mmCIF file of C-alpha atoms and ligand atoms in Angstrom:
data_model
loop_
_atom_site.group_PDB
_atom_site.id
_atom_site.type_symbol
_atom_site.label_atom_id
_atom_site.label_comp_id
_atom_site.label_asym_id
_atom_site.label_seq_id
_atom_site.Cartn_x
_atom_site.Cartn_y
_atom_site.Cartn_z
ATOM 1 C CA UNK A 182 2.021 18.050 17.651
ATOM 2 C CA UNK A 183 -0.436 15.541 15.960
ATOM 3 C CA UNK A 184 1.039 12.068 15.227
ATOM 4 C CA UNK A 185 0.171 10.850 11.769
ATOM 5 C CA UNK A 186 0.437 7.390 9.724
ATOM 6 C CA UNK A 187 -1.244 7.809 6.591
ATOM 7 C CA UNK A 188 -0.221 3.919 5.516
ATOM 8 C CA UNK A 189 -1.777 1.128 6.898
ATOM 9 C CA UNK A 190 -3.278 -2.195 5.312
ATOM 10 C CA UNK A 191 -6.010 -4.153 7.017
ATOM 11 C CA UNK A 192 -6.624 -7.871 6.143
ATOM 12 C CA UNK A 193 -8.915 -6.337 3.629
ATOM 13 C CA UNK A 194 -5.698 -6.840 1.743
ATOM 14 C CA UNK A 195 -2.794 -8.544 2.950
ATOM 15 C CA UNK A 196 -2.134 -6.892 6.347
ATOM 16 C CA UNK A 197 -2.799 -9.049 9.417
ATOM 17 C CA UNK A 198 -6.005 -7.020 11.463
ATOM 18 C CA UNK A 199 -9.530 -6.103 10.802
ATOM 19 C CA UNK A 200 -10.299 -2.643 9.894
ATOM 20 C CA UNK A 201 -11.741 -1.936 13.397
ATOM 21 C CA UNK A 202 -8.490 -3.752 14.887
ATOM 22 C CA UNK A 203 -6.720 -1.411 13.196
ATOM 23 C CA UNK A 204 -8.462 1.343 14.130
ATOM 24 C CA UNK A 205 -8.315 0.487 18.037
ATOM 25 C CA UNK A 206 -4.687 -0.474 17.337
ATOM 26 C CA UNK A 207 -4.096 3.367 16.364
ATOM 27 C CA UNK A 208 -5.694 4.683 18.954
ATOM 28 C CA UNK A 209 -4.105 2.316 21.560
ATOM 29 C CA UNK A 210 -0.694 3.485 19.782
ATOM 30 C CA UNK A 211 -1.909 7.382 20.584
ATOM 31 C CA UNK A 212 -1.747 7.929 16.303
ATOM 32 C CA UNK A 213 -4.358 11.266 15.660
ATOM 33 C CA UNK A 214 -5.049 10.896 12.083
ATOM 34 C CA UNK A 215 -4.590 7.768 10.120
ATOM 35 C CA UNK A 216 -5.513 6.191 6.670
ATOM 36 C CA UNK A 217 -6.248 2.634 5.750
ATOM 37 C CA UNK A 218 -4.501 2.240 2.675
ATOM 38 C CA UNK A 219 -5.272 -1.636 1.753
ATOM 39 C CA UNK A 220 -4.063 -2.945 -1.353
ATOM 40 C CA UNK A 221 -6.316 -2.071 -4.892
ATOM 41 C CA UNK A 222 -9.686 -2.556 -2.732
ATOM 42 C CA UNK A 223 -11.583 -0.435 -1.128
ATOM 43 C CA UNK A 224 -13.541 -3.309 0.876
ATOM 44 C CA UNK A 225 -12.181 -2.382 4.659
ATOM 45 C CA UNK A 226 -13.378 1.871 4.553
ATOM 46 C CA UNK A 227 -16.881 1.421 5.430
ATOM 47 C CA UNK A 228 -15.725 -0.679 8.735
ATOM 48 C CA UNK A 229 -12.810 1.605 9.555
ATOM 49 C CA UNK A 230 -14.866 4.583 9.393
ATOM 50 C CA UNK A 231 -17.589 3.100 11.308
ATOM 51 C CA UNK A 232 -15.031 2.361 14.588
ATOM 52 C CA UNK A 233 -13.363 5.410 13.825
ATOM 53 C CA UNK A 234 -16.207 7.436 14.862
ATOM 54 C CA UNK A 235 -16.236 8.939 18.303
ATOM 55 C CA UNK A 236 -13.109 7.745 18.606
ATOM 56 C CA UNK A 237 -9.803 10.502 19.318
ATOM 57 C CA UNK A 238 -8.729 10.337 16.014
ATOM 58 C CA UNK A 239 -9.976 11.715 12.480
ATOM 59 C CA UNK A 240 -9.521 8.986 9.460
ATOM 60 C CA UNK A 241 -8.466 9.276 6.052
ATOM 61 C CA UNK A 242 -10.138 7.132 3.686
ATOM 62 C CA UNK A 243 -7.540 5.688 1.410
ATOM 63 C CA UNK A 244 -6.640 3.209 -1.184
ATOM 64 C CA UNK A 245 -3.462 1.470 -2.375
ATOM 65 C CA UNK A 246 -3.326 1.294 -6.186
ATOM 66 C CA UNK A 247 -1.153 -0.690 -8.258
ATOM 67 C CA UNK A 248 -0.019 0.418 -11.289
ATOM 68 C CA UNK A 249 2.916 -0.177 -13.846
ATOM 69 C CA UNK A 250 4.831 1.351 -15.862
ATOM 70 C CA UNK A 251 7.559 0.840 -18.119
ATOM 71 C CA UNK A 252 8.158 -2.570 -16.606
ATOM 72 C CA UNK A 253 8.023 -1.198 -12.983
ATOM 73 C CA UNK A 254 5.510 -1.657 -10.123
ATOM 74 C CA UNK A 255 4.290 1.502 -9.294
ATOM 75 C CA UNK A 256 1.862 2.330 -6.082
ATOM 76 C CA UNK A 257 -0.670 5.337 -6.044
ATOM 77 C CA UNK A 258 -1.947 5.905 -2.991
ATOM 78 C CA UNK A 259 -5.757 7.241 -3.556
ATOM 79 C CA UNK A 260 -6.631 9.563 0.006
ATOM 80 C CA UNK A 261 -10.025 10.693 0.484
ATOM 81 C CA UNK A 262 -11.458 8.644 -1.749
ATOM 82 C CA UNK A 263 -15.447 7.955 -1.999
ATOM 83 C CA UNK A 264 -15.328 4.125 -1.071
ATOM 84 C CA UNK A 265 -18.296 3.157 -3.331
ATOM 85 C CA UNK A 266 -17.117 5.165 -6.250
ATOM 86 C CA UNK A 267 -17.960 3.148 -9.759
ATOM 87 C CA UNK A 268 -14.088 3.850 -10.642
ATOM 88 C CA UNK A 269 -12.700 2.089 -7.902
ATOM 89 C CA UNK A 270 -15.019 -0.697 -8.148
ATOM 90 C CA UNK A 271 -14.121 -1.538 -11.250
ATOM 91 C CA UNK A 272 -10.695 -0.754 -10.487
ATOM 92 C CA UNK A 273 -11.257 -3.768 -7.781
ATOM 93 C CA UNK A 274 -12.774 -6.159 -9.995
ATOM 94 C CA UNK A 275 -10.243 -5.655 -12.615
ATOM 95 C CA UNK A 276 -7.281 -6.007 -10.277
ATOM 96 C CA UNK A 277 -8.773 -8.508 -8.037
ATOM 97 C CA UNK A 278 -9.139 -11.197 -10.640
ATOM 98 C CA UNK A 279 -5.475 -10.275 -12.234
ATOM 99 C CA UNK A 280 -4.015 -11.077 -8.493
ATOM 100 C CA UNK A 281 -6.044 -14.280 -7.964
ATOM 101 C CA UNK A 282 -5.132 -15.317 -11.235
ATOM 102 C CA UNK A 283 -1.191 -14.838 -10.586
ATOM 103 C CA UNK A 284 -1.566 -16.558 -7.214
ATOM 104 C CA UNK A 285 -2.277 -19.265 -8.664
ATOM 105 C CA UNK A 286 0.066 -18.967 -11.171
ATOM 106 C CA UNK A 287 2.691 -18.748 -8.110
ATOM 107 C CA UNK A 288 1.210 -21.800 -6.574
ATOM 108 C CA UNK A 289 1.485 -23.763 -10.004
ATOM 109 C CA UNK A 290 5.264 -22.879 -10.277
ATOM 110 C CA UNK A 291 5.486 -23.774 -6.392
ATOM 111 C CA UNK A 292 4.722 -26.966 -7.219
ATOM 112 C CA UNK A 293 6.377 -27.555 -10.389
ATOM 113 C CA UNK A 294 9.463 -27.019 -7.931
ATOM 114 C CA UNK A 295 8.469 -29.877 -5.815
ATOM 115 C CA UNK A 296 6.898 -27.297 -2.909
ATOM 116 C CA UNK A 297 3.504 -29.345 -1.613
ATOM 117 C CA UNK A 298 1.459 -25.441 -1.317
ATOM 118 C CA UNK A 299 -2.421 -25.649 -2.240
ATOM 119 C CA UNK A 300 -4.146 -22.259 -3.535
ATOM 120 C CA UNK A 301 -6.486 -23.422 -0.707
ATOM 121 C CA UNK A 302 -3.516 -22.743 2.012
ATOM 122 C CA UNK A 303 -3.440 -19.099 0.504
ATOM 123 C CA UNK A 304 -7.054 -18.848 0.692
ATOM 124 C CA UNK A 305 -7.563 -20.099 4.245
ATOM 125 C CA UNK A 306 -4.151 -17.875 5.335
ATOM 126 C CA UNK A 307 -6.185 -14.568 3.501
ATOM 127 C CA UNK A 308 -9.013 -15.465 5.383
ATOM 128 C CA UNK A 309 -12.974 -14.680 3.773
ATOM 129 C CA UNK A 310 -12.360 -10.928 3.987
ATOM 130 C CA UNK A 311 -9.581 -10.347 2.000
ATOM 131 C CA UNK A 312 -10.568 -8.811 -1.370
ATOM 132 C CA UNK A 313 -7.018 -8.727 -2.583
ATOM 133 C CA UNK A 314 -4.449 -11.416 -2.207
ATOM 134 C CA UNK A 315 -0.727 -11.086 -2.022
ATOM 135 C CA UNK A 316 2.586 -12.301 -1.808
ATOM 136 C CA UNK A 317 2.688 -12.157 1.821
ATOM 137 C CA UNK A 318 -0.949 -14.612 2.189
ATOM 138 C CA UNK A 319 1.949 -17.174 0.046
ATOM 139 C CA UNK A 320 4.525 -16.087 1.958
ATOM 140 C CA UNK A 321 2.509 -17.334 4.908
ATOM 141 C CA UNK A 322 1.207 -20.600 3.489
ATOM 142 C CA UNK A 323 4.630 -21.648 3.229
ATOM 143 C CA UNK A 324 5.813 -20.517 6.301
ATOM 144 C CA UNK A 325 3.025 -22.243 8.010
ATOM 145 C CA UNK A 326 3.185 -25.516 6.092
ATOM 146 C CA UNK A 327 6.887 -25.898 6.766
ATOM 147 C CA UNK A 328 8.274 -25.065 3.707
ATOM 148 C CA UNK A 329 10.119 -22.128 4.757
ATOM 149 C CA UNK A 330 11.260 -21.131 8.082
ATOM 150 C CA UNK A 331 9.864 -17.947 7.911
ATOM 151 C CA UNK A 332 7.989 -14.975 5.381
ATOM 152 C CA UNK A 333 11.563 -13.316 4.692
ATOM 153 C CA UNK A 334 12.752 -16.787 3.754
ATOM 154 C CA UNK A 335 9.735 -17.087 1.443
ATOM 155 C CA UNK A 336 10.484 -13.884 -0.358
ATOM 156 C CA UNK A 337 14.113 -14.584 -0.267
ATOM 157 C CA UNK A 338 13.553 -17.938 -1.660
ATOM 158 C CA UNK A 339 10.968 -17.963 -3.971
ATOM 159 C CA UNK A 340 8.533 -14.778 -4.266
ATOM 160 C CA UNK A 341 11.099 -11.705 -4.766
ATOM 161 C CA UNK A 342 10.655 -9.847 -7.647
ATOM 162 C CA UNK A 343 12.396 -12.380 -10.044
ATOM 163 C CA UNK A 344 12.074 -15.527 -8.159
ATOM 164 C CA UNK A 345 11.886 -18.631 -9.041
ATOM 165 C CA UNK A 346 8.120 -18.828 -8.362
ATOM 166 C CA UNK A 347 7.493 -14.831 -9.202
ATOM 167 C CA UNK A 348 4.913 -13.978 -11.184
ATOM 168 C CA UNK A 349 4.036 -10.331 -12.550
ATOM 169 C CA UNK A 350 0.766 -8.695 -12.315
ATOM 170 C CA UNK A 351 -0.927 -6.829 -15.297
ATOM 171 C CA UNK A 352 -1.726 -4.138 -13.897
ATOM 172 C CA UNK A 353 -3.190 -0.430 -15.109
ATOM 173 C CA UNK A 354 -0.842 2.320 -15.791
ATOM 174 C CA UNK A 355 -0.097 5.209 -13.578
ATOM 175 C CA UNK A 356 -1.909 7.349 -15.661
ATOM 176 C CA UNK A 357 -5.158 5.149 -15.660
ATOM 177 C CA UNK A 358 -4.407 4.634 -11.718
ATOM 178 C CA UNK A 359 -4.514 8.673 -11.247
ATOM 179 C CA UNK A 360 -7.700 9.010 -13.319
ATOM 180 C CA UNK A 361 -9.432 6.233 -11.015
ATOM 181 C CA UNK A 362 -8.720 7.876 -7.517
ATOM 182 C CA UNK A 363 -9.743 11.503 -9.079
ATOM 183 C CA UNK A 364 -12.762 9.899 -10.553
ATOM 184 C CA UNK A 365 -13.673 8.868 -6.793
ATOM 185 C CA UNK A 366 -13.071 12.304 -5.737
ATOM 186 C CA UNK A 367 -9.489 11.598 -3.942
ATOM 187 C CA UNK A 368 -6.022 12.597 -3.956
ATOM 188 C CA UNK A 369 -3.310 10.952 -6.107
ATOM 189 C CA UNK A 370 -0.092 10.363 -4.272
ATOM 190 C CA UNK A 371 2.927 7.999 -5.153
ATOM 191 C CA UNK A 372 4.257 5.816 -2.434
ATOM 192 C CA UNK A 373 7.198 4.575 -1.882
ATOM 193 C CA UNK A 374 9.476 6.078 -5.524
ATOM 194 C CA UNK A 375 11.815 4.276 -6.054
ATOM 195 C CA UNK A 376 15.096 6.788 -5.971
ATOM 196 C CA UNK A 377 15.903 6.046 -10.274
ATOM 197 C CA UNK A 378 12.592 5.891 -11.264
ATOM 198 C CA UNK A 379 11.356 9.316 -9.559
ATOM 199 C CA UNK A 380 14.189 11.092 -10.917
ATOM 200 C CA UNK A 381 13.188 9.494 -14.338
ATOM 201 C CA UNK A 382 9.320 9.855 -14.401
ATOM 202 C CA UNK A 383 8.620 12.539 -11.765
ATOM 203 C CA UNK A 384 7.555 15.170 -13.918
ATOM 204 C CA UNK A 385 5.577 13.575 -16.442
ATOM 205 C CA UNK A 386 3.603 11.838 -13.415
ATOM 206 C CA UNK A 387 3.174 15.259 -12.359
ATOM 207 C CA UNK A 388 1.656 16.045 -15.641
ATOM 208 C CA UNK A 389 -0.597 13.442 -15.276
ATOM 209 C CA UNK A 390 -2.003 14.890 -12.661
ATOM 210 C CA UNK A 391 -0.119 13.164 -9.176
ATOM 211 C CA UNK A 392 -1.154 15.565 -6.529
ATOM 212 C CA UNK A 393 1.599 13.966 -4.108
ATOM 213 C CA UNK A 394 4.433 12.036 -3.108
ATOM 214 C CA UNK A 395 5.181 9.790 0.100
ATOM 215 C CA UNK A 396 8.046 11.817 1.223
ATOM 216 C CA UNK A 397 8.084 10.162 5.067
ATOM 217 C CA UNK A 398 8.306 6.336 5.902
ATOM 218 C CA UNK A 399 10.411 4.328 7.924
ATOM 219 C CA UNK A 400 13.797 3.214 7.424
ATOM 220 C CA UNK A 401 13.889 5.604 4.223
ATOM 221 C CA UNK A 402 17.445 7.266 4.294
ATOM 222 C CA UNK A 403 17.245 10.939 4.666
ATOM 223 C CA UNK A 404 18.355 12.444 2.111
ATOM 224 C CA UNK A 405 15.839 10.391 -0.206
ATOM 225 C CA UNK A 406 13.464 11.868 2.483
ATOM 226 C CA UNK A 407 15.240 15.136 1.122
ATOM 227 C CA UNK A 408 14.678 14.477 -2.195
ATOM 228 C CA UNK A 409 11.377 13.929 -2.558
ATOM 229 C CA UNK A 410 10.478 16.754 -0.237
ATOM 230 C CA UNK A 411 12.317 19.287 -2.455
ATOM 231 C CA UNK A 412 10.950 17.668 -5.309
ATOM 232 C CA UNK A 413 7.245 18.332 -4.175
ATOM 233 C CA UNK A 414 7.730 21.613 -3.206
ATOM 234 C CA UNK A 415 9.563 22.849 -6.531
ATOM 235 C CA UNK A 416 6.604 21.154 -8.147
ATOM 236 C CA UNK A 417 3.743 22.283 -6.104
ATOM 237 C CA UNK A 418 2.801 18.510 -4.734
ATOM 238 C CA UNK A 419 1.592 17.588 -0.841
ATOM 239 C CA UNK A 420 4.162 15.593 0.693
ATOM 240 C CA UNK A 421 2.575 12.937 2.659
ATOM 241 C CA UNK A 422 4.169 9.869 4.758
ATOM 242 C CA UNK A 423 3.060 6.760 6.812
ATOM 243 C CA UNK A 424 4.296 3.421 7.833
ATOM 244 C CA UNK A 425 3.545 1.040 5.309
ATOM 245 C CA UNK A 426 2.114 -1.630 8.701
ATOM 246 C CA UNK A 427 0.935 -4.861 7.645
ATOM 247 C CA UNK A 428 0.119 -5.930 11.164
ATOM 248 C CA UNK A 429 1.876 -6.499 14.780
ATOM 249 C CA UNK A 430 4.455 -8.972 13.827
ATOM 250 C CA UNK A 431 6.746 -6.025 12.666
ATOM 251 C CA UNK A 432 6.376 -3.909 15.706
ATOM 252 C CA UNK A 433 3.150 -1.454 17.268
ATOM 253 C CA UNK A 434 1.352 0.851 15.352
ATOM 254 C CA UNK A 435 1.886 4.044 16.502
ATOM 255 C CA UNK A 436 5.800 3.693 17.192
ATOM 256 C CA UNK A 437 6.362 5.544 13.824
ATOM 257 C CA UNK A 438 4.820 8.261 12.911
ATOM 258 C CA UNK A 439 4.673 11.663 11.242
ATOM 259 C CA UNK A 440 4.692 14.939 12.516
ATOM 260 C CA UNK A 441 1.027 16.699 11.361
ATOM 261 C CA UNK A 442 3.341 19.685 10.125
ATOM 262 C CA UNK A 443 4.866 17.714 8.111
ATOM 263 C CA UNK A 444 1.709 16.537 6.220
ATOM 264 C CA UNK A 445 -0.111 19.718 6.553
ATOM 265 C CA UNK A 446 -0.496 20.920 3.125
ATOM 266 C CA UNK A 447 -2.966 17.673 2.540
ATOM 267 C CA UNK A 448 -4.949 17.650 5.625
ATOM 268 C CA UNK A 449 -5.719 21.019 5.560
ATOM 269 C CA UNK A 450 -7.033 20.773 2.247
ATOM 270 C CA UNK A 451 -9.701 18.367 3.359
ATOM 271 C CA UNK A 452 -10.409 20.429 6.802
ATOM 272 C CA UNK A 453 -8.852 18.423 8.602
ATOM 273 C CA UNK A 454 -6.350 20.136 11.807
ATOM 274 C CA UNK A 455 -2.919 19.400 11.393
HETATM 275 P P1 AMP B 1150 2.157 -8.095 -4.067
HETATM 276 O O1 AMP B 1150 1.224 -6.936 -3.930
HETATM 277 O O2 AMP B 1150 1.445 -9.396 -4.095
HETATM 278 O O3 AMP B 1150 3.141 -7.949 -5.202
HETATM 279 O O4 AMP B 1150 3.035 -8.140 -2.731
HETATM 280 C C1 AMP B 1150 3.758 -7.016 -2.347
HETATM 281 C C2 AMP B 1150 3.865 -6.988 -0.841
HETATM 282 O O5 AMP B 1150 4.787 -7.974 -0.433
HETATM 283 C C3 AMP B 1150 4.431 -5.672 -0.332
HETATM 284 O O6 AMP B 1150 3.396 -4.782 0.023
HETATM 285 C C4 AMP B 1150 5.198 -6.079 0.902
HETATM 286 O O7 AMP B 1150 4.313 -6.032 2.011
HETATM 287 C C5 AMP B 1150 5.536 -7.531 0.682
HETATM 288 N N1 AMP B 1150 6.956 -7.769 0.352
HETATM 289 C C6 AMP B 1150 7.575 -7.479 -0.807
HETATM 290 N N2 AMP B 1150 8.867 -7.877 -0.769
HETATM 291 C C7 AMP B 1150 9.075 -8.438 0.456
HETATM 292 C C8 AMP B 1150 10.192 -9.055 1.118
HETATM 293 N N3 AMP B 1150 11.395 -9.176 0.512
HETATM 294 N N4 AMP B 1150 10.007 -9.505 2.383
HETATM 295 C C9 AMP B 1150 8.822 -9.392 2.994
HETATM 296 N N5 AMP B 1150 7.723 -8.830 2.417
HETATM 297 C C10 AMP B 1150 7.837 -8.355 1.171
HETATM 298 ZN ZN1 ZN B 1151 1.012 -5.164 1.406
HETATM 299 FE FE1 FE B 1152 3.100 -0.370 -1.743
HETATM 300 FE FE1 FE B 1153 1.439 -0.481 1.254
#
């Protein structure tokens, strides 16, 4: 049976190892098909697919987009995507500036709460290859400088949705999201629903043209699982799953994973063996 994570971020984003790393990481953790899935940039692909070739192990390219709608955060994953596709580069530019802008709105309210963080702690944290920066490159900075005893504490404290120093991203809508991963020839798939707003928005999503939903992750209480794996089916939709890593500090790569059966529909569709 193939073992499958079709959710990873690299520190193309905010997740903690190079593309390649990653890559080796997967194969080290005996995964057979995998997708890096960084955070509204395509930036990491070329380097992933590079050390994924010749390697035991067939690679998805992939995309996290965010999107919102009605007020919520909503995540398209983009699978099989072309990485130099005009859509998602200006997809990247667009989002990329809105997320540098609101770190440093973060930072400002950081310090208008008497926390000594500099944009350039983010920046050194994200390191020169990250394309998008996140809460967790904050999350980080203040871990590291002292201010909070660790990246849960961070989030807890300050950077939850609604925090004290949160600040919201303008992002695209869904629909706008969709059209930009089918204009670079990939697959449209919503990670991570939350329960009330799937049950709200699922079909008209669907209308839009999502092609899937992230049925399988970790920690995700079965009969959610069970949910959204009825839901695709009734509406025609690949279920897909992965792990959502960000890097080694929460555990290997490769101790999750998802059964290729489970995930068939999708790879198959792409030749790919499940
Ligand atoms: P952003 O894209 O900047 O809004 O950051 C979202 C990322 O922050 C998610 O992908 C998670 O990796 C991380 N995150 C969100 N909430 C928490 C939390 N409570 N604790 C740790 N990490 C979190
Ligand atoms: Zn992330
Ligand atoms: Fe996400
Ligand atoms: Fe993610």
């Amino acid at each position: 049976m193939k073992r499958v994570d079709l959710h990873i971020h690299s520190h193309a984003s905010d997740g903690q190892l190079s593309p390649a790393a990653v890559v080796r990481a997967a194969v080290t953790g005996r995964l057979d098909v995998i997708s890096l899935t960084d955070h509204d940039t395509a930036a990491g692909l070329r380097e992933a697919m590079d050390a994924a070739a010749g390697q035991p192990l067939a690679f998805v390219p992939g995309v996290e987009l965010s999107s919102m709608e009605d007020g919520n955060e909503i995540h398209v994953l983009g699978y099989f995507v072309d990485p130099d596709a005009a859509s998602l580069r200006a997809h990247e530019a667009h989002a990329g500036g809105r997320r540098e802008e609101r770190m440093r709105g973060m930072v400002r309210k950081l310090q208008a709460q008497g926390v000594g963080v500099e944009m350039d702690d983010v920046l050194r944290i994200a390191g020169p290859e990250a394309a998008s920066l996140g809460r967790p490159h904050l999350a980080r900075a203040l871990q590291q400088g002292g201010h909070t005893r660790s990246v849960g504490e961070a989030f807890d404290l300050y950077l939850k949705d609604g925090g004290s120093a949160f600040v919201p991203t303008e992002f695209p809508t869904v629909r706008n999201a969709i059209d930009t991963i089918h204009d670079a020839g990939g697959v449209a798939v919503w990670a991570h629903p939350d329960l009330e707003v799937f049950e709200r928005q699922v079909n008209t999503f669907a209308e839009w043209g999502l092609d899937g939903i992230e049925c399988f992750r970790p920690n995700t209480p079965p009969v959610e699982s069970m949910l959204f794996d009825r839901v695709a089916r009734d509406l025609g939709l690949f279920r897909t799953g992965g792990s959502d890593w960000h890097g080694p500090h929460r555990g290997k790569l490769g101790d999750w994973a998802v059964r290729g059966d489970e995930v068939r529909a999708l790879l198959e569709s792409r030749g790919i063996p499940a």
